[in-house]
PDB file of C-alpha atoms in Angstrom:
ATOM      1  CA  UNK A   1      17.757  -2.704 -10.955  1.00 40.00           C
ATOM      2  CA  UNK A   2      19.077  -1.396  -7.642  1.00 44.00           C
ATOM      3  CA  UNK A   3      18.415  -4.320  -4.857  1.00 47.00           C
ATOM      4  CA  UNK A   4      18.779  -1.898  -2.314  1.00 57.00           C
ATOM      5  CA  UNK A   5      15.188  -1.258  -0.105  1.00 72.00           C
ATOM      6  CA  UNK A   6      13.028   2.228  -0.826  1.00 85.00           C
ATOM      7  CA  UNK A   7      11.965   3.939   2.293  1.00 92.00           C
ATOM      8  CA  UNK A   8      10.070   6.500   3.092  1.00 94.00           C
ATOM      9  CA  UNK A   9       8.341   7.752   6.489  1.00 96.00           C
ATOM     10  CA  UNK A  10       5.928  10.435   7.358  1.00 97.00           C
ATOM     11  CA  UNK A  11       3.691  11.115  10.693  1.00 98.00           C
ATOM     12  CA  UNK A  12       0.002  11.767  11.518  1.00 98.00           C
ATOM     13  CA  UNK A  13      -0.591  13.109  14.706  1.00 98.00           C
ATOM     14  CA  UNK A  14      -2.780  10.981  15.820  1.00 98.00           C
ATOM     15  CA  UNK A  15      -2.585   7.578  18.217  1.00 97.00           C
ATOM     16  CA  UNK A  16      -1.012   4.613  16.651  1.00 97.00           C
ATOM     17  CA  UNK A  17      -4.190   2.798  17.195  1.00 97.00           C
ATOM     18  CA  UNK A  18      -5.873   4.766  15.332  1.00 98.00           C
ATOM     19  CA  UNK A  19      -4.085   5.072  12.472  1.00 98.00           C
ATOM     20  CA  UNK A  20      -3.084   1.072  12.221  1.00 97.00           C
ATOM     21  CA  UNK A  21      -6.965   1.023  12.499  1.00 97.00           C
ATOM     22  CA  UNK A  22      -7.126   2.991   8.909  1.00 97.00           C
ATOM     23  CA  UNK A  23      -3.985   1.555   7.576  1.00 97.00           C
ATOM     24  CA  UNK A  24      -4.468  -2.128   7.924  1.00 96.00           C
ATOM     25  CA  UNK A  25      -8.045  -2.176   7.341  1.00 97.00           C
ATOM     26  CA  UNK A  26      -8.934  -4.518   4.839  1.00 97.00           C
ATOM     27  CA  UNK A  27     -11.868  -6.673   3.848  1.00 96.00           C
ATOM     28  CA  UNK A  28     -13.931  -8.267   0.932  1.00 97.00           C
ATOM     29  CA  UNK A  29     -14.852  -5.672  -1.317  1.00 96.00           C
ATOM     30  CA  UNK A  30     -14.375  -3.043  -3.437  1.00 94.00           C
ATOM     31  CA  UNK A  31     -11.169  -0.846  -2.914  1.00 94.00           C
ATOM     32  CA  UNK A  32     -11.548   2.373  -1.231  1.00 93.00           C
ATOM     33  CA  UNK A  33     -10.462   4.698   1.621  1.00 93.00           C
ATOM     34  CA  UNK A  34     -12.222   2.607   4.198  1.00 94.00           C
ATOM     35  CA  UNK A  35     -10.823  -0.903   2.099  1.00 96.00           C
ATOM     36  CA  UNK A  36      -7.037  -1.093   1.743  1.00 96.00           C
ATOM     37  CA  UNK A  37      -6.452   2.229   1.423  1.00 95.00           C
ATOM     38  CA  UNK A  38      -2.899   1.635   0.898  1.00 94.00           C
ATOM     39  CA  UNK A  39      -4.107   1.195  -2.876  1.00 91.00           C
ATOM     40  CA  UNK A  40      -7.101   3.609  -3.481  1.00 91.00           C
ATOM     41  CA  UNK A  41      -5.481   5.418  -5.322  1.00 86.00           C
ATOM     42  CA  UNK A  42      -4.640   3.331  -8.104  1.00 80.00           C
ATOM     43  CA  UNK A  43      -6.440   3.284 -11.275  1.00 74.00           C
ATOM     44  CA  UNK A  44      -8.039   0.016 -11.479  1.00 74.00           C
ATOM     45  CA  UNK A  45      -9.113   1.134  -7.721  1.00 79.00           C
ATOM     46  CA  UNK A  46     -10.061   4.221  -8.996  1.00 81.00           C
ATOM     47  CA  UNK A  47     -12.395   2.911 -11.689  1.00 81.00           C
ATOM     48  CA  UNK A  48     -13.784   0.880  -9.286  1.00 80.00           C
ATOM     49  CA  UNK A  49     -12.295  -2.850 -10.717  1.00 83.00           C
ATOM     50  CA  UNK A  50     -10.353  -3.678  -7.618  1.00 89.00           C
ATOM     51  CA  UNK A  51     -11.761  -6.125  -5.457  1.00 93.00           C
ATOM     52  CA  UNK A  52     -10.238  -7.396  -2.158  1.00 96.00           C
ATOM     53  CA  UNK A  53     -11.058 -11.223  -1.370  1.00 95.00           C
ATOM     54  CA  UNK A  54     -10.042 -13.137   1.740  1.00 96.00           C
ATOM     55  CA  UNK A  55      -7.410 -15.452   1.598  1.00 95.00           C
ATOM     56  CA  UNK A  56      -7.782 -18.988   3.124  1.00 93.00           C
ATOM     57  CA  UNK A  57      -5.410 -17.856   6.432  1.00 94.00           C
ATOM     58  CA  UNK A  58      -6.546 -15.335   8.711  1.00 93.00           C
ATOM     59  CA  UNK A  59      -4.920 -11.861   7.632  1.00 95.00           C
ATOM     60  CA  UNK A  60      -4.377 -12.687   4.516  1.00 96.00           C
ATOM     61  CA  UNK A  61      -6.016 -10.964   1.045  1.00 97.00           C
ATOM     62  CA  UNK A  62      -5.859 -10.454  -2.856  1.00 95.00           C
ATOM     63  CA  UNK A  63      -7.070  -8.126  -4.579  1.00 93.00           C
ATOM     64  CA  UNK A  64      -8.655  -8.871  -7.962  1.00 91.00           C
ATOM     65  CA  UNK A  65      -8.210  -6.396 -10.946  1.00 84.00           C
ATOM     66  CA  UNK A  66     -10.228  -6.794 -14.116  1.00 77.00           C
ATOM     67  CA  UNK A  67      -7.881  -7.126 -16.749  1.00 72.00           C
ATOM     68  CA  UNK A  68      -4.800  -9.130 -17.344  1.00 67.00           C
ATOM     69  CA  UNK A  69      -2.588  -8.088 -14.035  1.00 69.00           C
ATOM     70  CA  UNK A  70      -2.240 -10.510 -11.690  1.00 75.00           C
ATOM     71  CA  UNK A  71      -3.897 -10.270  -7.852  1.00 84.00           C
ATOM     72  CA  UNK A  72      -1.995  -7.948  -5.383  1.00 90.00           C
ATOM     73  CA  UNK A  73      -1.095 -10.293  -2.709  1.00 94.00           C
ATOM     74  CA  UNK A  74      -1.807  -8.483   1.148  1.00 96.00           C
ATOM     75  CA  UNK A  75      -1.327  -9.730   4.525  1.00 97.00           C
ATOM     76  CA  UNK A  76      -2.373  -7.393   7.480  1.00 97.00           C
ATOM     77  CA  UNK A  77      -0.960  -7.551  11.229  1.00 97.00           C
ATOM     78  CA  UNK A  78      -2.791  -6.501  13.778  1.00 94.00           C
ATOM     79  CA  UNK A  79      -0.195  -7.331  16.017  1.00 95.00           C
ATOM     80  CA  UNK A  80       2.443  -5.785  14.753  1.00 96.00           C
ATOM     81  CA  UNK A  81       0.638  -3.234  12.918  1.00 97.00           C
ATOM     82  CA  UNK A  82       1.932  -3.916   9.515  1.00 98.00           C
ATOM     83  CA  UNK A  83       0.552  -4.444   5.992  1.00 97.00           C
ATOM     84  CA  UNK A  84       2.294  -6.166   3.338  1.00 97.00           C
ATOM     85  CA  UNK A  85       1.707  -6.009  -0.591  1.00 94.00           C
ATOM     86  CA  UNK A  86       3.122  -8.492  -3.127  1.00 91.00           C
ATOM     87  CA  UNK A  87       2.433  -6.953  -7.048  1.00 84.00           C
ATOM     88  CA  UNK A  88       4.417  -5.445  -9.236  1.00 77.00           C
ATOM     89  CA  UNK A  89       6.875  -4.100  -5.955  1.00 82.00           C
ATOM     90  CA  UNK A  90       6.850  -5.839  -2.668  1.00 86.00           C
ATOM     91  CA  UNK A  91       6.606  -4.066   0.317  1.00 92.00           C
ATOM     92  CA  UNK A  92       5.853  -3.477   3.544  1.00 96.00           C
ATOM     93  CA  UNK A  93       3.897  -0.378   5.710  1.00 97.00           C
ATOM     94  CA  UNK A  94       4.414  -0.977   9.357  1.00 98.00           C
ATOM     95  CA  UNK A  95       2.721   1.946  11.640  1.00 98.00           C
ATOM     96  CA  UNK A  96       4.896   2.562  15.456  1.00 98.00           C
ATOM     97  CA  UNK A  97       4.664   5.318  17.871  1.00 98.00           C
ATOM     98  CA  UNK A  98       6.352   8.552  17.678  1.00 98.00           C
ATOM     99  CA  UNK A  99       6.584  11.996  19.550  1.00 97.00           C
ATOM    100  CA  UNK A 100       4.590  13.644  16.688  1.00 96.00           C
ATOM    101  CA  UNK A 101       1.698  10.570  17.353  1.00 98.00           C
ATOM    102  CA  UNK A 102       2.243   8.171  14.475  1.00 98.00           C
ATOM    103  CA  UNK A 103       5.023   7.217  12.174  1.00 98.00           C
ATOM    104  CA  UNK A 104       3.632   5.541   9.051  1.00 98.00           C
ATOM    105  CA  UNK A 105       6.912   3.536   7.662  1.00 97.00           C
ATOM    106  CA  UNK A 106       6.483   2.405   3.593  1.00 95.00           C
ATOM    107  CA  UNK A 107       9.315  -0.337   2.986  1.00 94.00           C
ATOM    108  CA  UNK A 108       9.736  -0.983  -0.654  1.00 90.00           C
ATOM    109  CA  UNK A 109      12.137  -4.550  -0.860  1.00 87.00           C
ATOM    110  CA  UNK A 110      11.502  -5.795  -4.189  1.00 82.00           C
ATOM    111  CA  UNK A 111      10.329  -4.231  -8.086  1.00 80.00           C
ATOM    112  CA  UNK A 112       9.475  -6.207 -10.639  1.00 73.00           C
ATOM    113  CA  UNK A 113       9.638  -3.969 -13.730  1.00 68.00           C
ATOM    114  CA  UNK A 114       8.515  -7.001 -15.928  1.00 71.00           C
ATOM    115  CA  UNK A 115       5.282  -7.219 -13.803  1.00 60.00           C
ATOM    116  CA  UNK A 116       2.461  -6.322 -15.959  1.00 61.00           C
ATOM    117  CA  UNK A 117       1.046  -3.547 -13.346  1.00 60.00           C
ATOM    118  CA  UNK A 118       4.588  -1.730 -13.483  1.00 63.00           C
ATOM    119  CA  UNK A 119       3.617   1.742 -15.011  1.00 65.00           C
ATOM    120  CA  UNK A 120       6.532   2.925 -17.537  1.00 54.00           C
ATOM    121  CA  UNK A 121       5.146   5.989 -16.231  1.00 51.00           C
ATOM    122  CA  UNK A 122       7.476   5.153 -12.876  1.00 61.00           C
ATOM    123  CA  UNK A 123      10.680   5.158 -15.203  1.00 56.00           C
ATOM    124  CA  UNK A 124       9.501   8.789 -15.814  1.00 53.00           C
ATOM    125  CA  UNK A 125       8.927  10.217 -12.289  1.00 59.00           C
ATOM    126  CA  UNK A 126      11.272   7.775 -10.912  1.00 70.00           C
ATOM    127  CA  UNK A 127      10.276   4.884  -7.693  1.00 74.00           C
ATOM    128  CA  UNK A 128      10.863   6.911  -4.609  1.00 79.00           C
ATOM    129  CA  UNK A 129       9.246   9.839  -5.632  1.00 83.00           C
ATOM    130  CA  UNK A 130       6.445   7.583  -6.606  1.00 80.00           C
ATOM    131  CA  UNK A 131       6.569   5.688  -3.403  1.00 87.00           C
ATOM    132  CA  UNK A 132       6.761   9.061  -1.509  1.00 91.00           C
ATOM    133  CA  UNK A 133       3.195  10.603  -3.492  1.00 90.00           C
ATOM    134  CA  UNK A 134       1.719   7.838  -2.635  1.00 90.00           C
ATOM    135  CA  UNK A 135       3.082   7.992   1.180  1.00 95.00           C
ATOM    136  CA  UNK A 136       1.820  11.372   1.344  1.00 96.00           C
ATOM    137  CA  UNK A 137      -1.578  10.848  -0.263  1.00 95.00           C
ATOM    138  CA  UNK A 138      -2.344   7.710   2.017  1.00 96.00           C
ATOM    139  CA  UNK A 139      -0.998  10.360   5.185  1.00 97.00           C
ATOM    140  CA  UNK A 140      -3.627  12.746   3.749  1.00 97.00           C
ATOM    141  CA  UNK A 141      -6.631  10.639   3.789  1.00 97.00           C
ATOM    142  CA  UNK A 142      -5.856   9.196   7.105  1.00 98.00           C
ATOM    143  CA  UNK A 143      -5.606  13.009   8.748  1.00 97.00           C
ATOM    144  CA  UNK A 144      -8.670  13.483   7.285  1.00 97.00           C
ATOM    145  CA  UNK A 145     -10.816  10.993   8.298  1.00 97.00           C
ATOM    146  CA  UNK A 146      -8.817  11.209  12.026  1.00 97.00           C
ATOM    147  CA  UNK A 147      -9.433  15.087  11.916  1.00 96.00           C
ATOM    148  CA  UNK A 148      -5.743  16.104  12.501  1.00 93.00           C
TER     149      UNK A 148
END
């Protein structure tokens, strides 16, 4: 598989503040919009078997799937206004000011196909576009709820 990193960007016009405030906003709980919205979207989110539990060092999270996957490792930033994910990709969302308001950076270093959460439906629409949908969709909510 290609080593090299996935990127993709997109802006909210809205204050960075605001916007690291919906990105990196994570605590114990159920997965949501207002809960790691970074992965809403996915299905064991979606059908509500997702929980987020705090890890033993400040910042740091799982989230629990029912099922046989593995926890999604997180580890939110405050400081530097990034959020990391460790499951079947590893990656990183980092949130900096730009003339449009916000630039929302997603930072994809690592895939591990043999992961048990990697979709073959991925090998059909291919990673970045994947990435990118989910980008967008996570952009989408956050303009939403911000009313831009």
């Amino acid at each position: 598989m290609d080593t090299k990193p996935w990127v993709v960007q997109g802006t909210v016009a809205a204050p960075v503040a605001a916007v690291a405030g919906l990105l990196l906003a994570v605590r114990e709980g159920r997965v949501g919009d207002d809960n790691l919205l970074v992965l809403a979207r996915a299905s064991a989110a979606r059908r509500g078997a997702m929980t987020v539990i705090a890890g033993e060092v400040a910042g740091t999270y799982r989230a629990e799937l029912a099922g046989p996957v593995e926890p999604v490792e997180i580890q939110a930033d405050s400081r530097s206004s990034t959020l990391a994910v460790q499951s079947w990709y590893g990656g990183v969302y980092a949130v900096t000011a730009c003339a449009a308001g916000a630039l929302v950076t997603h930072r994809v270093h690592r895939v591990v196909p043999e992961h048990p959460g990697f979709a073959d439906g991925i090998a059909e629409i291919g990673l970045r576009t994947r990435i990118d949908r989910d980008l967008r969709d996570v952009l989408n909510v956050i303009a939403d709820r911000l009313g831009c």
